[in-house]
PDB file of C-alpha atoms in Angstrom:
ATOM      1  CA  ARG D   1     -33.905 -81.795  47.716  1.00  0.00           C
ATOM      2  CA  LYS D   2     -30.338 -80.968  46.691  1.00  0.00           C
ATOM      3  CA  GLU D   3     -28.345 -78.691  48.994  1.00  0.00           C
ATOM      4  CA  VAL D   4     -27.832 -76.019  46.363  1.00  0.00           C
ATOM      5  CA  GLU D   5     -29.896 -75.853  43.188  1.00  0.00           C
ATOM      6  CA  GLN D   6     -29.564 -73.750  40.080  1.00  0.00           C
ATOM      7  CA  ASP D   7     -31.304 -73.701  36.726  1.00  0.00           C
ATOM      8  CA  PRO D   8     -28.598 -75.012  34.364  1.00  0.00           C
ATOM      9  CA  GLY D   9     -29.860 -72.923  31.440  1.00  0.00           C
ATOM     10  CA  PRO D  10     -28.433 -72.072  29.032  1.00  0.00           C
ATOM     11  CA  PHE D  11     -29.679 -68.523  29.128  1.00  0.00           C
ATOM     12  CA  ASN D  12     -29.211 -67.126  25.642  1.00  0.00           C
ATOM     13  CA  VAL D  13     -29.518 -63.325  25.612  1.00  0.00           C
ATOM     14  CA  PRO D  14     -28.578 -60.463  23.282  1.00  0.00           C
ATOM     15  CA  GLU D  15     -25.961 -57.890  24.204  1.00  0.00           C
ATOM     16  CA  GLY D  16     -27.408 -55.185  26.393  1.00  0.00           C
ATOM     17  CA  ALA D  17     -30.050 -57.428  27.939  1.00  0.00           C
ATOM     18  CA  THR D  18     -30.697 -57.800  31.652  1.00  0.00           C
ATOM     19  CA  VAL D  19     -30.615 -61.345  32.950  1.00  0.00           C
ATOM     20  CA  ALA D  20     -31.225 -62.816  36.379  1.00  0.00           C
ATOM     21  CA  PHE D  21     -30.266 -66.136  37.935  1.00  0.00           C
ATOM     22  CA  ASN D  22     -31.633 -67.683  41.088  1.00  0.00           C
ATOM     23  CA  CYS D  23     -30.107 -70.250  43.382  1.00  0.00           C
ATOM     24  CA  THR D  24     -31.992 -72.045  46.145  1.00  0.00           C
ATOM     25  CA  TYR D  25     -30.438 -73.708  49.179  1.00  0.00           C
ATOM     26  CA  SER D  26     -31.881 -76.239  51.573  1.00  0.00           C
ATOM     27  CA  ASN D  27     -29.987 -75.615  54.820  1.00  0.00           C
ATOM     28  CA  SER D  28     -31.545 -72.784  56.787  1.00  0.00           C
ATOM     29  CA  ALA D  29     -28.366 -72.551  58.882  1.00  0.00           C
ATOM     30  CA  SER D  30     -26.358 -71.431  55.856  1.00  0.00           C
ATOM     31  CA  GLN D  31     -24.139 -68.511  56.681  1.00  0.00           C
ATOM     32  CA  SER D  32     -22.162 -67.318  53.682  1.00  0.00           C
ATOM     33  CA  PHE D  33     -23.084 -66.965  50.058  1.00  0.00           C
ATOM     34  CA  PHE D  34     -21.067 -66.255  46.941  1.00  0.00           C
ATOM     35  CA  TRP D  35     -21.343 -66.085  43.185  1.00  0.00           C
ATOM     36  CA  TYR D  36     -18.471 -67.440  41.114  1.00  0.00           C
ATOM     37  CA  ARG D  37     -17.867 -67.314  37.407  1.00  0.00           C
ATOM     38  CA  GLN D  38     -16.246 -70.160  35.487  1.00  0.00           C
ATOM     39  CA  ASP D  39     -15.060 -69.878  31.909  1.00  0.00           C
ATOM     40  CA  CYS D  40     -14.640 -72.967  29.763  1.00  0.00           C
ATOM     41  CA  ARG D  41     -11.674 -75.080  30.896  1.00  0.00           C
ATOM     42  CA  LYS D  42     -10.701 -72.558  33.572  1.00  0.00           C
ATOM     43  CA  GLU D  43     -10.927 -72.421  37.330  1.00  0.00           C
ATOM     44  CA  PRO D  44     -13.873 -70.769  39.087  1.00  0.00           C
ATOM     45  CA  LYS D  45     -13.255 -67.160  40.071  1.00  0.00           C
ATOM     46  CA  LEU D  46     -15.054 -65.141  42.697  1.00  0.00           C
ATOM     47  CA  LEU D  47     -17.540 -62.725  41.173  1.00  0.00           C
ATOM     48  CA  MET D  48     -19.001 -61.352  44.366  1.00  0.00           C
ATOM     49  CA  SER D  49     -20.012 -62.174  47.889  1.00  0.00           C
ATOM     50  CA  VAL D  50     -23.695 -61.892  48.753  1.00  0.00           C
ATOM     51  CA  TYR D  51     -24.674 -59.855  51.781  1.00  0.00           C
ATOM     52  CA  SER D  52     -27.957 -59.851  53.658  1.00  0.00           C
ATOM     53  CA  SER D  53     -28.758 -56.294  52.620  1.00  0.00           C
ATOM     54  CA  GLY D  54     -27.951 -56.978  48.969  1.00  0.00           C
ATOM     55  CA  ASN D  55     -24.935 -55.587  47.184  1.00  0.00           C
ATOM     56  CA  GLU D  56     -23.941 -54.204  43.847  1.00  0.00           C
ATOM     57  CA  ASP D  57     -20.710 -54.218  41.891  1.00  0.00           C
ATOM     58  CA  GLY D  58     -20.986 -52.299  38.650  1.00  0.00           C
ATOM     59  CA  ARG D  59     -23.462 -54.099  36.404  1.00  0.00           C
ATOM     60  CA  PHE D  60     -23.867 -56.960  38.874  1.00  0.00           C
ATOM     61  CA  THR D  61     -26.332 -57.059  41.771  1.00  0.00           C
ATOM     62  CA  ALA D  62     -26.606 -59.875  44.272  1.00  0.00           C
ATOM     63  CA  GLN D  63     -29.427 -60.413  46.728  1.00  0.00           C
ATOM     64  CA  LEU D  64     -30.191 -62.806  49.533  1.00  0.00           C
ATOM     65  CA  ASN D  65     -33.651 -63.868  50.661  1.00  0.00           C
ATOM     66  CA  ARG D  66     -33.245 -65.869  53.854  1.00  0.00           C
ATOM     67  CA  ALA D  67     -36.969 -66.415  54.347  1.00  0.00           C
ATOM     68  CA  SER D  68     -37.313 -68.157  50.991  1.00  0.00           C
ATOM     69  CA  GLN D  69     -33.752 -69.527  51.060  1.00  0.00           C
ATOM     70  CA  TYR D  70     -32.493 -68.241  47.756  1.00  0.00           C
ATOM     71  CA  ILE D  71     -29.896 -65.900  46.372  1.00  0.00           C
ATOM     72  CA  SER D  72     -30.005 -64.109  43.076  1.00  0.00           C
ATOM     73  CA  LEU D  73     -27.633 -62.506  40.620  1.00  0.00           C
ATOM     74  CA  LEU D  74     -28.740 -59.766  38.255  1.00  0.00           C
ATOM     75  CA  ILE D  75     -26.584 -58.746  35.314  1.00  0.00           C
ATOM     76  CA  ARG D  76     -27.475 -55.511  33.564  1.00  0.00           C
ATOM     77  CA  ASP D  77     -26.325 -54.412  30.116  1.00  0.00           C
ATOM     78  CA  SER D  78     -24.906 -57.847  29.256  1.00  0.00           C
ATOM     79  CA  LYS D  79     -21.610 -57.953  27.388  1.00  0.00           C
ATOM     80  CA  LEU D  80     -20.282 -60.696  25.140  1.00  0.00           C
ATOM     81  CA  SER D  81     -17.561 -61.225  27.737  1.00  0.00           C
ATOM     82  CA  ASP D  82     -20.192 -62.125  30.346  1.00  0.00           C
ATOM     83  CA  SER D  83     -20.687 -65.476  28.585  1.00  0.00           C
ATOM     84  CA  ALA D  84     -19.672 -68.071  31.161  1.00  0.00           C
ATOM     85  CA  THR D  85     -21.083 -70.429  33.763  1.00  0.00           C
ATOM     86  CA  TYR D  86     -22.227 -68.770  36.979  1.00  0.00           C
ATOM     87  CA  LEU D  87     -21.880 -70.851  40.112  1.00  0.00           C
ATOM     88  CA  CYS D  88     -23.733 -70.286  43.330  1.00  0.00           C
ATOM     89  CA  VAL D  89     -21.847 -71.209  46.528  1.00  0.00           C
ATOM     90  CA  VAL D  90     -23.353 -71.688  49.958  1.00  0.00           C
ATOM     91  CA  VAL D  91     -21.448 -72.247  53.200  1.00  0.00           C
ATOM     92  CA  SER D  92     -23.462 -73.914  55.930  1.00  0.00           C
ATOM     93  CA  GLY D  93     -22.979 -73.085  59.566  1.00  0.00           C
ATOM     94  CA  GLY D  94     -22.546 -76.669  60.671  1.00  0.00           C
ATOM     95  CA  SER D  95     -20.004 -78.115  58.244  1.00  0.00           C
ATOM     96  CA  TYR D  96     -18.452 -74.872  56.944  1.00  0.00           C
ATOM     97  CA  ILE D  97     -17.956 -76.647  53.632  1.00  0.00           C
ATOM     98  CA  PRO D  98     -18.501 -74.434  50.558  1.00  0.00           C
ATOM     99  CA  THR D  99     -21.114 -76.258  48.491  1.00  0.00           C
ATOM    100  CA  PHE D 100     -21.461 -75.410  44.816  1.00  0.00           C
ATOM    101  CA  GLY D 101     -24.545 -75.437  42.671  1.00  0.00           C
ATOM    102  CA  ARG D 102     -24.300 -77.057  39.266  1.00  0.00           C
ATOM    103  CA  GLY D 103     -23.990 -73.671  37.603  1.00  0.00           C
ATOM    104  CA  THR D 104     -26.063 -71.650  35.161  1.00  0.00           C
ATOM    105  CA  SER D 105     -24.735 -71.212  31.653  1.00  0.00           C
ATOM    106  CA  LEU D 106     -25.036 -67.747  30.121  1.00  0.00           C
ATOM    107  CA  ILE D 107     -24.496 -67.060  26.438  1.00  0.00           C
ATOM    108  CA  VAL D 108     -24.528 -63.447  25.339  1.00  0.00           C
ATOM    109  CA  HIS D 109     -24.804 -63.024  21.564  1.00  0.00           C
ATOM    110  CA  PRO D 110     -24.323 -59.970  19.331  1.00  0.00           C
TER     111      PRO D 110
ATOM    112  CA  ASP Q   1       3.429 -64.760  42.172  1.00  0.00           C
ATOM    113  CA  THR Q   2       0.706 -67.353  41.584  1.00  0.00           C
ATOM    114  CA  ALA Q   3      -1.561 -67.547  44.617  1.00  0.00           C
ATOM    115  CA  VAL Q   4      -2.679 -71.183  44.393  1.00  0.00           C
ATOM    116  CA  SER Q   5      -0.643 -73.426  42.148  1.00  0.00           C
ATOM    117  CA  GLN Q   6      -1.262 -77.035  41.190  1.00  0.00           C
ATOM    118  CA  THR Q   7       0.966 -79.470  39.388  1.00  0.00           C
ATOM    119  CA  PRO Q   8       0.733 -81.129  37.005  1.00  0.00           C
ATOM    120  CA  LYS Q   9      -1.782 -79.340  34.804  1.00  0.00           C
ATOM    121  CA  TYR Q  10      -2.436 -82.505  32.779  1.00  0.00           C
ATOM    122  CA  LEU Q  11      -2.040 -86.079  33.943  1.00  0.00           C
ATOM    123  CA  VAL Q  12      -2.647 -89.086  31.711  1.00  0.00           C
ATOM    124  CA  THR Q  13      -2.172 -92.483  33.279  1.00  0.00           C
ATOM    125  CA  GLN Q  14      -3.375 -96.056  33.153  1.00  0.00           C
ATOM    126  CA  MET Q  15      -5.838 -97.832  35.370  1.00  0.00           C
ATOM    127  CA  GLY Q  16      -4.324 -99.276  38.491  1.00  0.00           C
ATOM    128  CA  ASN Q  17      -1.532 -96.729  38.781  1.00  0.00           C
ATOM    129  CA  ASP Q  18      -0.908 -94.506  41.797  1.00  0.00           C
ATOM    130  CA  LYS Q  19      -0.509 -90.779  41.235  1.00  0.00           C
ATOM    131  CA  SER Q  20      -0.200 -87.536  43.167  1.00  0.00           C
ATOM    132  CA  ILE Q  21      -1.276 -83.977  42.504  1.00  0.00           C
ATOM    133  CA  LYS Q  22       0.502 -81.192  44.337  1.00  0.00           C
ATOM    134  CA  CYS Q  23      -1.019 -77.958  45.575  1.00  0.00           C
ATOM    135  CA  GLU Q  24       0.656 -74.971  47.152  1.00  0.00           C
ATOM    136  CA  GLN Q  25      -0.728 -71.610  48.235  1.00  0.00           C
ATOM    137  CA  ASN Q  26       1.300 -68.523  49.109  1.00  0.00           C
ATOM    138  CA  LEU Q  27      -1.604 -66.516  50.502  1.00  0.00           C
ATOM    139  CA  GLY Q  28      -1.072 -67.479  54.110  1.00  0.00           C
ATOM    140  CA  HIS Q  29      -4.540 -69.049  54.216  1.00  0.00           C
ATOM    141  CA  ASP Q  30      -5.502 -71.435  56.993  1.00  0.00           C
ATOM    142  CA  THR Q  31      -7.858 -73.661  55.037  1.00  0.00           C
ATOM    143  CA  MET Q  32      -7.340 -75.692  51.878  1.00  0.00           C
ATOM    144  CA  TYR Q  33      -9.699 -77.824  49.815  1.00  0.00           C
ATOM    145  CA  TRP Q  34      -9.821 -80.358  47.043  1.00  0.00           C
ATOM    146  CA  TYR Q  35     -12.744 -80.391  44.620  1.00  0.00           C
ATOM    147  CA  LYS Q  36     -13.530 -82.762  41.761  1.00  0.00           C
ATOM    148  CA  GLN Q  37     -15.296 -81.458  38.665  1.00  0.00           C
ATOM    149  CA  ASP Q  38     -16.751 -84.259  36.597  1.00  0.00           C
ATOM    150  CA  SER Q  39     -17.787 -84.356  32.954  1.00  0.00           C
ATOM    151  CA  LYS Q  40     -21.106 -82.750  33.865  1.00  0.00           C
ATOM    152  CA  LYS Q  41     -19.178 -79.806  35.319  1.00  0.00           C
ATOM    153  CA  PHE Q  42     -20.439 -80.373  38.857  1.00  0.00           C
ATOM    154  CA  LEU Q  43     -17.912 -79.293  41.504  1.00  0.00           C
ATOM    155  CA  LYS Q  44     -17.936 -81.707  44.431  1.00  0.00           C
ATOM    156  CA  ILE Q  45     -15.992 -81.227  47.639  1.00  0.00           C
ATOM    157  CA  MET Q  46     -13.559 -84.014  48.409  1.00  0.00           C
ATOM    158  CA  PHE Q  47     -11.618 -82.716  51.381  1.00  0.00           C
ATOM    159  CA  SER Q  48     -11.433 -79.669  53.550  1.00  0.00           C
ATOM    160  CA  TYR Q  49      -8.352 -79.176  55.703  1.00  0.00           C
ATOM    161  CA  ASN Q  50      -6.818 -76.677  58.035  1.00  0.00           C
ATOM    162  CA  ASN Q  51      -3.798 -77.326  60.141  1.00  0.00           C
ATOM    163  CA  LYS Q  52      -5.914 -78.838  62.837  1.00  0.00           C
ATOM    164  CA  GLU Q  53      -8.815 -80.609  61.227  1.00  0.00           C
ATOM    165  CA  LEU Q  54      -9.467 -82.762  58.196  1.00  0.00           C
ATOM    166  CA  ILE Q  55     -13.022 -83.053  56.964  1.00  0.00           C
ATOM    167  CA  ILE Q  56     -13.594 -85.811  54.483  1.00  0.00           C
ATOM    168  CA  ASN Q  57     -16.555 -86.132  52.186  1.00  0.00           C
ATOM    169  CA  GLU Q  58     -17.720 -89.602  53.101  1.00  0.00           C
ATOM    170  CA  THR Q  59     -18.569 -90.392  49.496  1.00  0.00           C
ATOM    171  CA  VAL Q  60     -14.905 -90.115  48.477  1.00  0.00           C
ATOM    172  CA  PRO Q  61     -13.290 -93.561  48.084  1.00  0.00           C
ATOM    173  CA  ASN Q  62     -10.462 -94.248  50.496  1.00  0.00           C
ATOM    174  CA  ARG Q  63      -8.155 -94.606  47.483  1.00  0.00           C
ATOM    175  CA  PHE Q  64      -7.988 -90.822  47.703  1.00  0.00           C
ATOM    176  CA  SER Q  65      -5.955 -89.339  50.532  1.00  0.00           C
ATOM    177  CA  PRO Q  66      -4.868 -85.783  51.258  1.00  0.00           C
ATOM    178  CA  LYS Q  67      -1.413 -85.139  52.638  1.00  0.00           C
ATOM    179  CA  SER Q  68      -0.449 -81.809  54.165  1.00  0.00           C
ATOM    180  CA  PRO Q  69       3.245 -81.410  55.027  1.00  0.00           C
ATOM    181  CA  ASP Q  70       2.589 -77.841  56.174  1.00  0.00           C
ATOM    182  CA  LYS Q  71      -0.085 -75.148  56.110  1.00  0.00           C
ATOM    183  CA  ALA Q  72       0.823 -74.011  52.604  1.00  0.00           C
ATOM    184  CA  HIS Q  73       0.548 -77.424  50.940  1.00  0.00           C
ATOM    185  CA  LEU Q  74      -2.225 -79.944  50.446  1.00  0.00           C
ATOM    186  CA  ASN Q  75      -1.336 -82.762  48.089  1.00  0.00           C
ATOM    187  CA  LEU Q  76      -3.750 -85.354  46.772  1.00  0.00           C
ATOM    188  CA  HIS Q  77      -2.702 -88.986  46.471  1.00  0.00           C
ATOM    189  CA  ILE Q  78      -4.750 -91.425  44.475  1.00  0.00           C
ATOM    190  CA  ASN Q  79      -4.157 -95.167  44.597  1.00  0.00           C
ATOM    191  CA  SER Q  80      -5.329 -97.789  42.108  1.00  0.00           C
ATOM    192  CA  LEU Q  81      -6.729 -95.293  39.633  1.00  0.00           C
ATOM    193  CA  GLU Q  82     -10.017 -96.153  37.930  1.00  0.00           C
ATOM    194  CA  LEU Q  83     -11.612 -94.905  34.722  1.00  0.00           C
ATOM    195  CA  GLY Q  84     -14.221 -93.030  36.745  1.00  0.00           C
ATOM    196  CA  ASP Q  85     -11.510 -90.957  38.389  1.00  0.00           C
ATOM    197  CA  SER Q  86     -11.070 -89.049  35.135  1.00  0.00           C
ATOM    198  CA  ALA Q  87     -12.037 -85.452  35.910  1.00  0.00           C
ATOM    199  CA  VAL Q  88     -10.600 -82.044  36.635  1.00  0.00           C
ATOM    200  CA  TYR Q  89      -9.320 -81.700  40.190  1.00  0.00           C
ATOM    201  CA  PHE Q  90      -9.200 -78.231  41.718  1.00  0.00           C
ATOM    202  CA  CYS Q  91      -7.296 -77.194  44.782  1.00  0.00           C
ATOM    203  CA  ALA Q  92      -8.495 -74.098  46.621  1.00  0.00           C
ATOM    204  CA  SER Q  93      -7.692 -72.129  49.740  1.00  0.00           C
ATOM    205  CA  SER Q  94      -9.442 -69.585  51.927  1.00  0.00           C
ATOM    206  CA  PRO Q  95      -8.347 -67.436  54.884  1.00  0.00           C
ATOM    207  CA  LYS Q  96     -10.813 -69.251  57.124  1.00  0.00           C
ATOM    208  CA  TYR Q  97     -14.093 -71.080  56.935  1.00  0.00           C
ATOM    209  CA  ASN Q  98     -16.841 -68.846  55.565  1.00  0.00           C
ATOM    210  CA  SER Q  99     -14.436 -66.879  53.371  1.00  0.00           C
ATOM    211  CA  PRO Q 100     -14.315 -66.918  49.562  1.00  0.00           C
ATOM    212  CA  LEU Q 101     -12.194 -69.594  47.920  1.00  0.00           C
ATOM    213  CA  HIS Q 102      -9.189 -68.984  45.717  1.00  0.00           C
ATOM    214  CA  PHE Q 103      -8.748 -71.752  43.175  1.00  0.00           C
ATOM    215  CA  GLY Q 104      -5.745 -73.235  41.473  1.00  0.00           C
ATOM    216  CA  ASN Q 105      -5.989 -73.661  37.718  1.00  0.00           C
ATOM    217  CA  GLY Q 106      -6.901 -77.324  37.949  1.00  0.00           C
ATOM    218  CA  THR Q 107      -5.384 -80.687  37.059  1.00  0.00           C
ATOM    219  CA  ARG Q 108      -7.038 -82.558  34.214  1.00  0.00           C
ATOM    220  CA  LEU Q 109      -6.694 -86.260  35.014  1.00  0.00           C
ATOM    221  CA  THR Q 110      -7.351 -88.829  32.311  1.00  0.00           C
ATOM    222  CA  VAL Q 111      -7.300 -92.498  33.224  1.00  0.00           C
ATOM    223  CA  THR Q 112      -7.045 -94.899  30.288  1.00  0.00           C
TER     224      THR Q 112
END
């Protein structure tokens, strides 16, 4: 099983839709979790950290389920500008190396 | 006032050459990283470094070596370049382990 797994998609949704991505991780000692966004030919940029109690930033909600070892990202009211690749990042307690998932591609169409 | 800067942005070179990519961060972060993003867009860690410890991904060929003259710089040297080294290389930094990463804008390396 890969350390961090994501459905590559693409997820093709209309503007205004709600879309959710999941990311599973294999190391139960993982300590920190993040969602990044990467636009084509650009560097990844932090979207949000993921906290145990769940957290929200505008239209974006992130959740952590330690028992099932996954994190999720929910995007409400999708905008065209949300089209990008969303990368899940997990930092394990032992190595402290941020490990990236392969990313989930989102395409929001008019 | 760029936070993490890499140079060059594009690098085209021939097989067998030796090249370097420079990375500098002005955020005062303790930890710096090099990642490789291949044609399938998968970001793989190559090195993680703070001023006391270097962690090397054991799958990285020893033709790749990080060099850190000080806490704000982590350069990447590549010897005897191969076609398979063609990729985008990202430098990143973070205040400490467990913190979010700040990325440079990448170096697109093409080996011909």
